[in-house]
Every structure is written in C-alpha cells, then in structure tokens.
Short mmCIF file of C-alpha atoms in Angstrom, two decimals:
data_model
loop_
_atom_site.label_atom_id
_atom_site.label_comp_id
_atom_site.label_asym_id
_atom_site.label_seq_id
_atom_site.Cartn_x
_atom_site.Cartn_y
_atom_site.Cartn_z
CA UNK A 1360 127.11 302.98 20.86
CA UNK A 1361 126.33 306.90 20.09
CA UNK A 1362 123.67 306.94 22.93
CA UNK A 1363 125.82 305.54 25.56
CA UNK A 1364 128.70 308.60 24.93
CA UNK A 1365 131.28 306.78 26.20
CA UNK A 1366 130.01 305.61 29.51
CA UNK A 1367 129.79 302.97 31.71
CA UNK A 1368 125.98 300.92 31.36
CA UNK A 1369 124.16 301.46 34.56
CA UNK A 1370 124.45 297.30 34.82
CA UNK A 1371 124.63 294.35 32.74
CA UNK A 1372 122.45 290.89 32.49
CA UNK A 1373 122.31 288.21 30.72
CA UNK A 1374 119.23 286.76 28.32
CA UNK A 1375 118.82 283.72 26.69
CA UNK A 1376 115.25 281.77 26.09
CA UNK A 1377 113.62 278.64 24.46
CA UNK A 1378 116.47 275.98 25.29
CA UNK A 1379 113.99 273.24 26.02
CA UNK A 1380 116.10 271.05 26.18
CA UNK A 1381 115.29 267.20 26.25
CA UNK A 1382 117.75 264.14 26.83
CA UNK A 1383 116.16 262.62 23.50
CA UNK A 1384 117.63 262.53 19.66
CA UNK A 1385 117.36 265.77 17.41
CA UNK A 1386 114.15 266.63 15.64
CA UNK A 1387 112.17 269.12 13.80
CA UNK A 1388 109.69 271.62 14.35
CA UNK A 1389 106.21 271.48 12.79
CA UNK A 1390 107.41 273.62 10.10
CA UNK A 1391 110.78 271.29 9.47
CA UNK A 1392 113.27 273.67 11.45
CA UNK A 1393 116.32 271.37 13.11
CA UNK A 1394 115.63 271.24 16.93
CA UNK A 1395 119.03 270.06 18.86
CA UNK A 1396 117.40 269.10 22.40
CA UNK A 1397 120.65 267.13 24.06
CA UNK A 1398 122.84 270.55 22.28
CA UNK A 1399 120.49 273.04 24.06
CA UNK A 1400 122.10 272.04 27.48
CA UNK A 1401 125.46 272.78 26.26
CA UNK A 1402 124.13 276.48 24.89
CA UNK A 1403 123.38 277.29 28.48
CA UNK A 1404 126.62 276.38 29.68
CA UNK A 1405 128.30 278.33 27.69
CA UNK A 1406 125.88 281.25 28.12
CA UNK A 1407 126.64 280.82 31.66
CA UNK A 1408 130.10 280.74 31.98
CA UNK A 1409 130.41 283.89 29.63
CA UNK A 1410 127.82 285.73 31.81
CA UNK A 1411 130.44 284.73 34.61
CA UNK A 1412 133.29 285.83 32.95
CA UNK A 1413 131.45 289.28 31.35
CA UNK A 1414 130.23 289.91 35.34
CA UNK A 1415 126.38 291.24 34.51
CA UNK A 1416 124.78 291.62 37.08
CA UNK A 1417 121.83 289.37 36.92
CA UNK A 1418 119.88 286.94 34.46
CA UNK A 1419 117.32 286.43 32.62
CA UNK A 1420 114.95 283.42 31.33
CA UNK A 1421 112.43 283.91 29.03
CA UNK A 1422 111.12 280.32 29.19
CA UNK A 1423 110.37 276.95 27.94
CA UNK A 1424 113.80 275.73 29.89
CA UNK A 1425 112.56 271.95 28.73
CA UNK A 1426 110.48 270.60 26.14
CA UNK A 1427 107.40 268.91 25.63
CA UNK A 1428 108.56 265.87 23.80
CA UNK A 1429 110.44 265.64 27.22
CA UNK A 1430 109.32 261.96 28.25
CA UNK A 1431 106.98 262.54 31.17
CA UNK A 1432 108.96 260.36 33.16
CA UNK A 1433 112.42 262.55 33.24
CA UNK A 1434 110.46 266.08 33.24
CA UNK A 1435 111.27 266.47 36.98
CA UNK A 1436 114.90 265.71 36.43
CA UNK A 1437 115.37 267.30 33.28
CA UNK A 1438 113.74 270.32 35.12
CA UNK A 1439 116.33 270.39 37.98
CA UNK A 1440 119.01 269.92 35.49
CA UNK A 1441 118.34 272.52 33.97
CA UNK A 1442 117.97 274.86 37.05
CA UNK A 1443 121.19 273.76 38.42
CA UNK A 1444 122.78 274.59 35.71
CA UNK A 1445 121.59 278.51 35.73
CA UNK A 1446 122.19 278.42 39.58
CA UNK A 1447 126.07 278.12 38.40
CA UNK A 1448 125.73 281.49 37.97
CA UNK A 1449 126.98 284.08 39.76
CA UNK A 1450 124.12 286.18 40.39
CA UNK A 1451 120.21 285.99 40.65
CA UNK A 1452 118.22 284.46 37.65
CA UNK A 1453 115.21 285.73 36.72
CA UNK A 1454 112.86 283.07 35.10
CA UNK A 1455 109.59 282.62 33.08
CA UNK A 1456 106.84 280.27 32.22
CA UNK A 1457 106.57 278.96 29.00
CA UNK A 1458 103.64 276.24 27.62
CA UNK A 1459 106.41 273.79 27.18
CA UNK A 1460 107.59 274.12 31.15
CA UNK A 1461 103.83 273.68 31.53
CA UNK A 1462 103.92 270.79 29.70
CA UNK A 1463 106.11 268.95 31.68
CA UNK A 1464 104.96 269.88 35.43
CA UNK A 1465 102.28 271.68 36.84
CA UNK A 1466 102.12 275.34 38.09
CA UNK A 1467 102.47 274.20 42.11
CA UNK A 1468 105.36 271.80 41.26
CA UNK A 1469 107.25 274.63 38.65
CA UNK A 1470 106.80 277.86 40.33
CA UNK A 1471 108.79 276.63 43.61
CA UNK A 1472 111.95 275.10 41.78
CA UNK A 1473 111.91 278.32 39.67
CA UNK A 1474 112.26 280.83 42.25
CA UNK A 1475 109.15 282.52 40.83
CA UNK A 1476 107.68 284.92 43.42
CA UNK A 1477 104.05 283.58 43.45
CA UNK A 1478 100.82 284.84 44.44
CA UNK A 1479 97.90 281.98 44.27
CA UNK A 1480 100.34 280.60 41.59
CA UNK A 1481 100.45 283.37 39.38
CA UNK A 1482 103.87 283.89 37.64
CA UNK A 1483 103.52 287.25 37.41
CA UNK A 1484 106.44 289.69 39.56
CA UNK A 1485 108.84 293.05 39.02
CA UNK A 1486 112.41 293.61 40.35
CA UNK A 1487 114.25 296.88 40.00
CA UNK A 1488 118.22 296.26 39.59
CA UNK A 1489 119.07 299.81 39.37
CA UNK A 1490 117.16 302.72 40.34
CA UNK A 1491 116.38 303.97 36.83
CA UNK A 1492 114.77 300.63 35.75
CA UNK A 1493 112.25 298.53 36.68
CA UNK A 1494 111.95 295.11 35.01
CA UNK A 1495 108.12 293.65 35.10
CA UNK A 1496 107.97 289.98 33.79
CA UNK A 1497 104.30 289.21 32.32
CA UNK A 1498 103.11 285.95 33.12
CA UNK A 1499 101.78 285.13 29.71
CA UNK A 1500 99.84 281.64 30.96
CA UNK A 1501 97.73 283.41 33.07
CA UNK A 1502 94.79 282.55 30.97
CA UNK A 1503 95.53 278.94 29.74
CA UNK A 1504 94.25 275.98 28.84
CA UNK A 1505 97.68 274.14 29.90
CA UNK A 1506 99.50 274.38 33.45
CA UNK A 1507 96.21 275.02 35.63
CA UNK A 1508 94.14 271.89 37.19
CA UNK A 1509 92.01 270.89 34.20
CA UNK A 1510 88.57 272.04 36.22
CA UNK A 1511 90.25 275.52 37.47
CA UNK A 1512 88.31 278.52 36.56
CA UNK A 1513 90.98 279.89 34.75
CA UNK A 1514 91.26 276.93 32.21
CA UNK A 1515 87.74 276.69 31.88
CA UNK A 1516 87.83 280.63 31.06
CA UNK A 1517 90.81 279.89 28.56
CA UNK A 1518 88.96 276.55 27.27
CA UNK A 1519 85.70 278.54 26.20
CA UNK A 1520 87.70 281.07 25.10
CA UNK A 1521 89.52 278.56 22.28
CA UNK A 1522 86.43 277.44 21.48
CA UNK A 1523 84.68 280.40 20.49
CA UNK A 1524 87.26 281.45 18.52
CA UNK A 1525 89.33 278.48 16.68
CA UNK A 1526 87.01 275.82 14.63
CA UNK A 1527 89.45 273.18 14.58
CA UNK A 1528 89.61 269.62 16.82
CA UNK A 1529 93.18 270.13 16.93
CA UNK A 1530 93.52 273.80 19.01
CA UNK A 1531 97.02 274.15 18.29
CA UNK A 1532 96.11 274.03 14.29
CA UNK A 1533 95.78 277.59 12.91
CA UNK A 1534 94.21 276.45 9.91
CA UNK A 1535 91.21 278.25 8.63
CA UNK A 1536 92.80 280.79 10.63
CA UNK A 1537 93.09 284.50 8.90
CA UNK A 1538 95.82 287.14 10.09
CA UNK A 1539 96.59 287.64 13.64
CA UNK A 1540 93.56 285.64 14.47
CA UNK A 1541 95.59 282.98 14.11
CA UNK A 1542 97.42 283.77 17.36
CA UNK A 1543 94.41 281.96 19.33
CA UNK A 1544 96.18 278.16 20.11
CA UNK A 1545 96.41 276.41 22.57
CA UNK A 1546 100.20 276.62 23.35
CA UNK A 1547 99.33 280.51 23.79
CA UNK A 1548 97.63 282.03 26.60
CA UNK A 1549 96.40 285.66 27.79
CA UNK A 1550 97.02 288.29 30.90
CA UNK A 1551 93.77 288.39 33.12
CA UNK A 1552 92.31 290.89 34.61
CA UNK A 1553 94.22 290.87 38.00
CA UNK A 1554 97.24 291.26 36.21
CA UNK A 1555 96.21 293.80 34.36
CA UNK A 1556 95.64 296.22 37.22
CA UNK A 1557 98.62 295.02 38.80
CA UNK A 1558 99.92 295.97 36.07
CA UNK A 1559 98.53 298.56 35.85
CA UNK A 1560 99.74 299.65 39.45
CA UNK A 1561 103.48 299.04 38.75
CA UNK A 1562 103.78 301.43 35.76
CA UNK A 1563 102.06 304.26 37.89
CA UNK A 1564 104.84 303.35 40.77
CA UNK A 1565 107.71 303.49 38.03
CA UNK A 1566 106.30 306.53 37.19
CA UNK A 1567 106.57 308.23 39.80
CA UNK A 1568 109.79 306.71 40.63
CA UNK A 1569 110.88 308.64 37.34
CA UNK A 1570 111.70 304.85 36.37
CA UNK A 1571 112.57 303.54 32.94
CA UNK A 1572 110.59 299.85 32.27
CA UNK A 1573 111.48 296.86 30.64
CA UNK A 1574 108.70 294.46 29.97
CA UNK A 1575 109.64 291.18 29.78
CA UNK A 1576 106.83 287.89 28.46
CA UNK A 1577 107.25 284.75 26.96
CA UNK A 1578 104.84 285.76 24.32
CA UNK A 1579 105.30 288.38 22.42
CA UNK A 1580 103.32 291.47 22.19
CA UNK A 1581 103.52 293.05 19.03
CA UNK A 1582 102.06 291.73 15.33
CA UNK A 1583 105.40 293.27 13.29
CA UNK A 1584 107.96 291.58 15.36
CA UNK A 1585 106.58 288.18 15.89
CA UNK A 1586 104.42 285.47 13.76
CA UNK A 1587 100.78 285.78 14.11
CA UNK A 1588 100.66 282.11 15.46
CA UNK A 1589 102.75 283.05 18.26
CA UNK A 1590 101.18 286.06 19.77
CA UNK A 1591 99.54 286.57 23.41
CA UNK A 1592 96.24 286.06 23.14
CA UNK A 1593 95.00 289.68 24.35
CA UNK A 1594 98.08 291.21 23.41
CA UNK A 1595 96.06 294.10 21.92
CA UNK A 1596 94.58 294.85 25.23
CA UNK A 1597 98.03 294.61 27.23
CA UNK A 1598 100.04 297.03 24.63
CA UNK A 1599 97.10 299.11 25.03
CA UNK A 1600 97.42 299.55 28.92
CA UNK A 1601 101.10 300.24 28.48
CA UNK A 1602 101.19 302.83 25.99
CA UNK A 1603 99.26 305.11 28.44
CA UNK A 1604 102.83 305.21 30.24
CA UNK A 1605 105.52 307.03 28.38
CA UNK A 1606 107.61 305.07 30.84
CA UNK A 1607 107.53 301.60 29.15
CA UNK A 1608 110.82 301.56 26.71
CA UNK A 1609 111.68 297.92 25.58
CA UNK A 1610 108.94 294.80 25.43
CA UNK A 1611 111.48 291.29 25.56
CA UNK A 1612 110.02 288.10 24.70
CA UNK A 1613 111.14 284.34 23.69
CA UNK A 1614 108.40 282.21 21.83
CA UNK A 1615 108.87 282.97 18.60
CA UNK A 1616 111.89 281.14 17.80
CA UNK A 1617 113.13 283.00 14.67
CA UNK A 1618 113.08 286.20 17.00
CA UNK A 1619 112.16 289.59 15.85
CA UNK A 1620 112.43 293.26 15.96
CA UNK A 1621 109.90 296.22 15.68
CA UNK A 1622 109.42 299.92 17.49
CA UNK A 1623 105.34 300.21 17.71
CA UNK A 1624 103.96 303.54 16.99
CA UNK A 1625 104.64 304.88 20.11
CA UNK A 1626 107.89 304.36 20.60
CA UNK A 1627 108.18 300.67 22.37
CA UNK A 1628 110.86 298.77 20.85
CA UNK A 1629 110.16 295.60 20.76
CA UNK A 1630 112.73 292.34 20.43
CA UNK A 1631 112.08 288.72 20.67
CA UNK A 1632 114.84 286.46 21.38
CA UNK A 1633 116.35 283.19 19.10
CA UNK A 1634 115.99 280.14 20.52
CA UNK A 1635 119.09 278.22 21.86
CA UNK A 1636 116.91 275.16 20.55
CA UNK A 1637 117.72 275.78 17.14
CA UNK A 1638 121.36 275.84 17.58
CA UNK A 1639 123.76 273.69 15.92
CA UNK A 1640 126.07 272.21 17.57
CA UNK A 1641 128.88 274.35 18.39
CA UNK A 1642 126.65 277.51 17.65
CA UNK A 1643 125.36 279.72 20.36
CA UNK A 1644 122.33 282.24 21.08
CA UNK A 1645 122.51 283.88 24.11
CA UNK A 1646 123.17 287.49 24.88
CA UNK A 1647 123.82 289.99 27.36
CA UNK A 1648 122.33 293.62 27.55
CA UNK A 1649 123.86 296.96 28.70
CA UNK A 1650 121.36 299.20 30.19
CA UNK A 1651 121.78 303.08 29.90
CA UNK A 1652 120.21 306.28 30.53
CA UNK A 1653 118.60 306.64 27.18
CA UNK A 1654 118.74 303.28 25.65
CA UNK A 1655 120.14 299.22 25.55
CA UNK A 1656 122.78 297.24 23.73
CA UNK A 1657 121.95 293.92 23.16
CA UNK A 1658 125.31 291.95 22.34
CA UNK A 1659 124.32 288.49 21.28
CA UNK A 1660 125.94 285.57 20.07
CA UNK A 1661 125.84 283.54 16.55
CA UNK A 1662 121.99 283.02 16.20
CA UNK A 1663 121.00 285.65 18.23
CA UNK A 1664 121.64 288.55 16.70
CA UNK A 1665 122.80 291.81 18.64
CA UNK A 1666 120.19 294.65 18.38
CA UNK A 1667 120.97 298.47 19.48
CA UNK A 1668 117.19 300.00 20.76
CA UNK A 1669 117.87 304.03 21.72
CA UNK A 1670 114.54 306.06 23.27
CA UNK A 1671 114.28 309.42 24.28
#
C-alpha cells in the first residue's frame, strides 16, 4: 500500500453486490454464465461474518439482493431473508436498488424494508462516515420503465424514452443495437433531473467541506469499465456533472457481473463489483475497502478481485 505509508485507513466497510439470490435450482445467464441462486445466500453469510470479524465500520449493497426468476409468490420472503441476514451485521448497511429488487416488489413495498432514506420514493441519499468522505449512492431507477406504477410519469417518461431509441418488441434485446447505444434496455434506467441538482448540491457541500466523494450506483457509469449493455442510460450526462468537481475520486457500481476497472480522463477511478451470483459453491466475492487520505484498498475475495485506486 505505498499511498497509505504505513497508516491506519481512516475506516473500513464492507461491499458486496448482485447476490440475487432465489430458493430455486442453478441456471444460466442469457449469455450461458452459471448462476448459483440457493449458493448466493451462503456468499453473504460468509461476507458477513468476515465483515464481523475484520470490524469495518459499515456496509455496503450495491443491489439486486434477489432475483427475478424469484417466483412471485416467495419475493416478499426471499426479500426479508435476505435483509435479515445483512442486519447480522454489526454495523449500518447501506443498500441499493437494482431492476431485479424491482422485479420482485414495488418501490413503496422495497424502499421501507431496505432502510432506504426516501423522498417521494426516490432511492437516492448520502452519508458521510468520516469527515474526509462523503459517500452519495445514485439511484440508478430513477427513470424506469420497471419499479414505478405502470401509469406514473416517470415510467411513461422512461417508456417513450425506450421507444424512441431501441427498435425491438423485446426492450431488453440489444440487437440491431451499435456501441454504447446498446446500453438503452429495459433492465437499465437513468438519473432525472431532480437528482441531478441534488446532485448537484451535494458535491458543492463536499466541497466546501474539503470532502473526498465516493459515488456509489448500481449501474455503472463509465463505457471502459463496464459492457455497453449494462450502462446507465444518461450516464454521459451524470459523469459530466461530476467531473466539474475535482472532489469526486472513486465511481462503485454492481450490474455488470464480470466487474470492471477504468480511471476516466479526469482522474475518476472507476470499479464495478463481481457478482456473488456467479459464485461456485464454496467460492466467494465480497470485499472490504480501506479508505485513506489519498486513496482506497479494495481487498476482495476469490471472484472479486482486490483493486488498489490512489488519487492526488
């Protein structure tokens, strides 16, 4: 670690995204990548007890705790069973919305049993552990066709939107699709306006706070760390807004379940996180990250592989 010189980090937390898990046999994704739904669970409780035993200082979810091939029937329990099982933590948990937690309940019924700090139902919030960071989590559903009431403005926004831009029946099928067009499916979404000046406002507070941030998003926000097809819809527009801080250091997201690692041109590193989906059993990816003065050290586990991002 030759930017932490020896010292102590300024705290500790955990990460770990995309268990989704689902009491239902193993499967594949769309591309033929093992999924190991029942396996996820016991990821997390792993994750957990080593967060306990490593004493950070808080958590982090970066979404999709449950997944969408989750029978309708058992979303509600498979929801709290997952919950319970990051409240065995000792510490506060952080959580995200992903489009396969909005798959299984609706925004009213999620938000609540997540501990998500709502406005209107907007996911949306920022925390500061220590004084030299603030932490803002994006809510990346903001603009979606999935999780809002099917005749809310904002899926009827998201629903036009789709159409305008991908051909297909199927809005979750890329095809015909070129480059990082291909980002515009349904199982992504976008950051409204609102956001974006509360956005906005936060990074001018943290500024003057003399604050170092941490952006955290289910969807990722830049083109050379993640997949095209897994990209937030406006992502352009958001990275945009944030480089006009010099403040903004590390952009997390899940998603993108191969992970990912890039520093943008101005500086940003960004790192998506492996899915504890994809683990075999007896395989782990969950991590925890050291925060210092001039950079982070993310230790992870098996899958999820431990990154070092330093910044001036």
């Amino acid at each position: 670690m030759s930017y932490a010189n020896g010292k102590q980090p300024l705290a500790s937390l955990g990460v770990i995204s995309d268990v989704q898990y689902a009491d239902i046999p193993d499967g594949c994704s769309f591309l033929g990548v093992p999924r190991y739904y029942r396996n996820s669970l016991h990821v997390l409780q792993r994750a957990v007890e080593k967060w306990n035993e490593e004493d950070v200082k808080f958590v982090i979810n970066f979404g999709d705790i449950v997944d969408g091939f989750c029978p309708k029937d058992q979303s509600l329990a498979a929801v709290k069973n997952i919950v319970n099982e990051f409240s065995l933590f000792n510490g506060p948990v952080y959580h995200m919305i992903g489009n396969h937690c909005l798959y299984n309940l609706p925004r009213e019924r999620l938000l609540p049993m997540l501990n998500i700090p709502s406005r209107d139902l907007h996911a949306y919030y920022d925390f500061s552990p220590v004084p030299e960071y603030r932490f803002i989590v994006l809510d990346g559903y903001d603009i979606s066709a999935i999780g809002w009431p099917k005749d809310h403005p904002k899926t009827v926004k998201a629903v036009d939107f789709l159409w305008e831009r991908n051909p297909n029946s199927d809005k979750n099928s890329p095809n015909g699709l070129l480059g990082r067009d291909r980002r515009f499916l349904m199982f992504n979404g976008a950051v409204g306006k609102e956001q974006m000046e509360w956005l906005d406002g936060v990074l001018q507070e943290a500024t003057s706070f003399n604050q170092k941030v941490v952006v955290c998003c289910h969807l990722p926000l830049d083109p050379h760390a993640s997949s095209n097809e897994a990209l937030l819809w406006n992502y352009n527009e958001v990275m945009d807004l944030i480089h006009r801080y010099d403040c903004v250091k590390v952009c997390l997201a899940g998603h993108d379940h191969k992970g990912g690692y890039s520093v943008d041109s101005h500086g940003v590193h960004h790192r998506i996180l492996e899915a504890a989906l994809e683990c075999p059993p007896g395989t782990n990816a969950f991590g925890h990250i050291d925060l210092y003065q001039n950079g982070l050290l993310l230790s992870g586990t098996d899958r999820l592989k431990t990154q070092e991002m330093v910044y001036s």
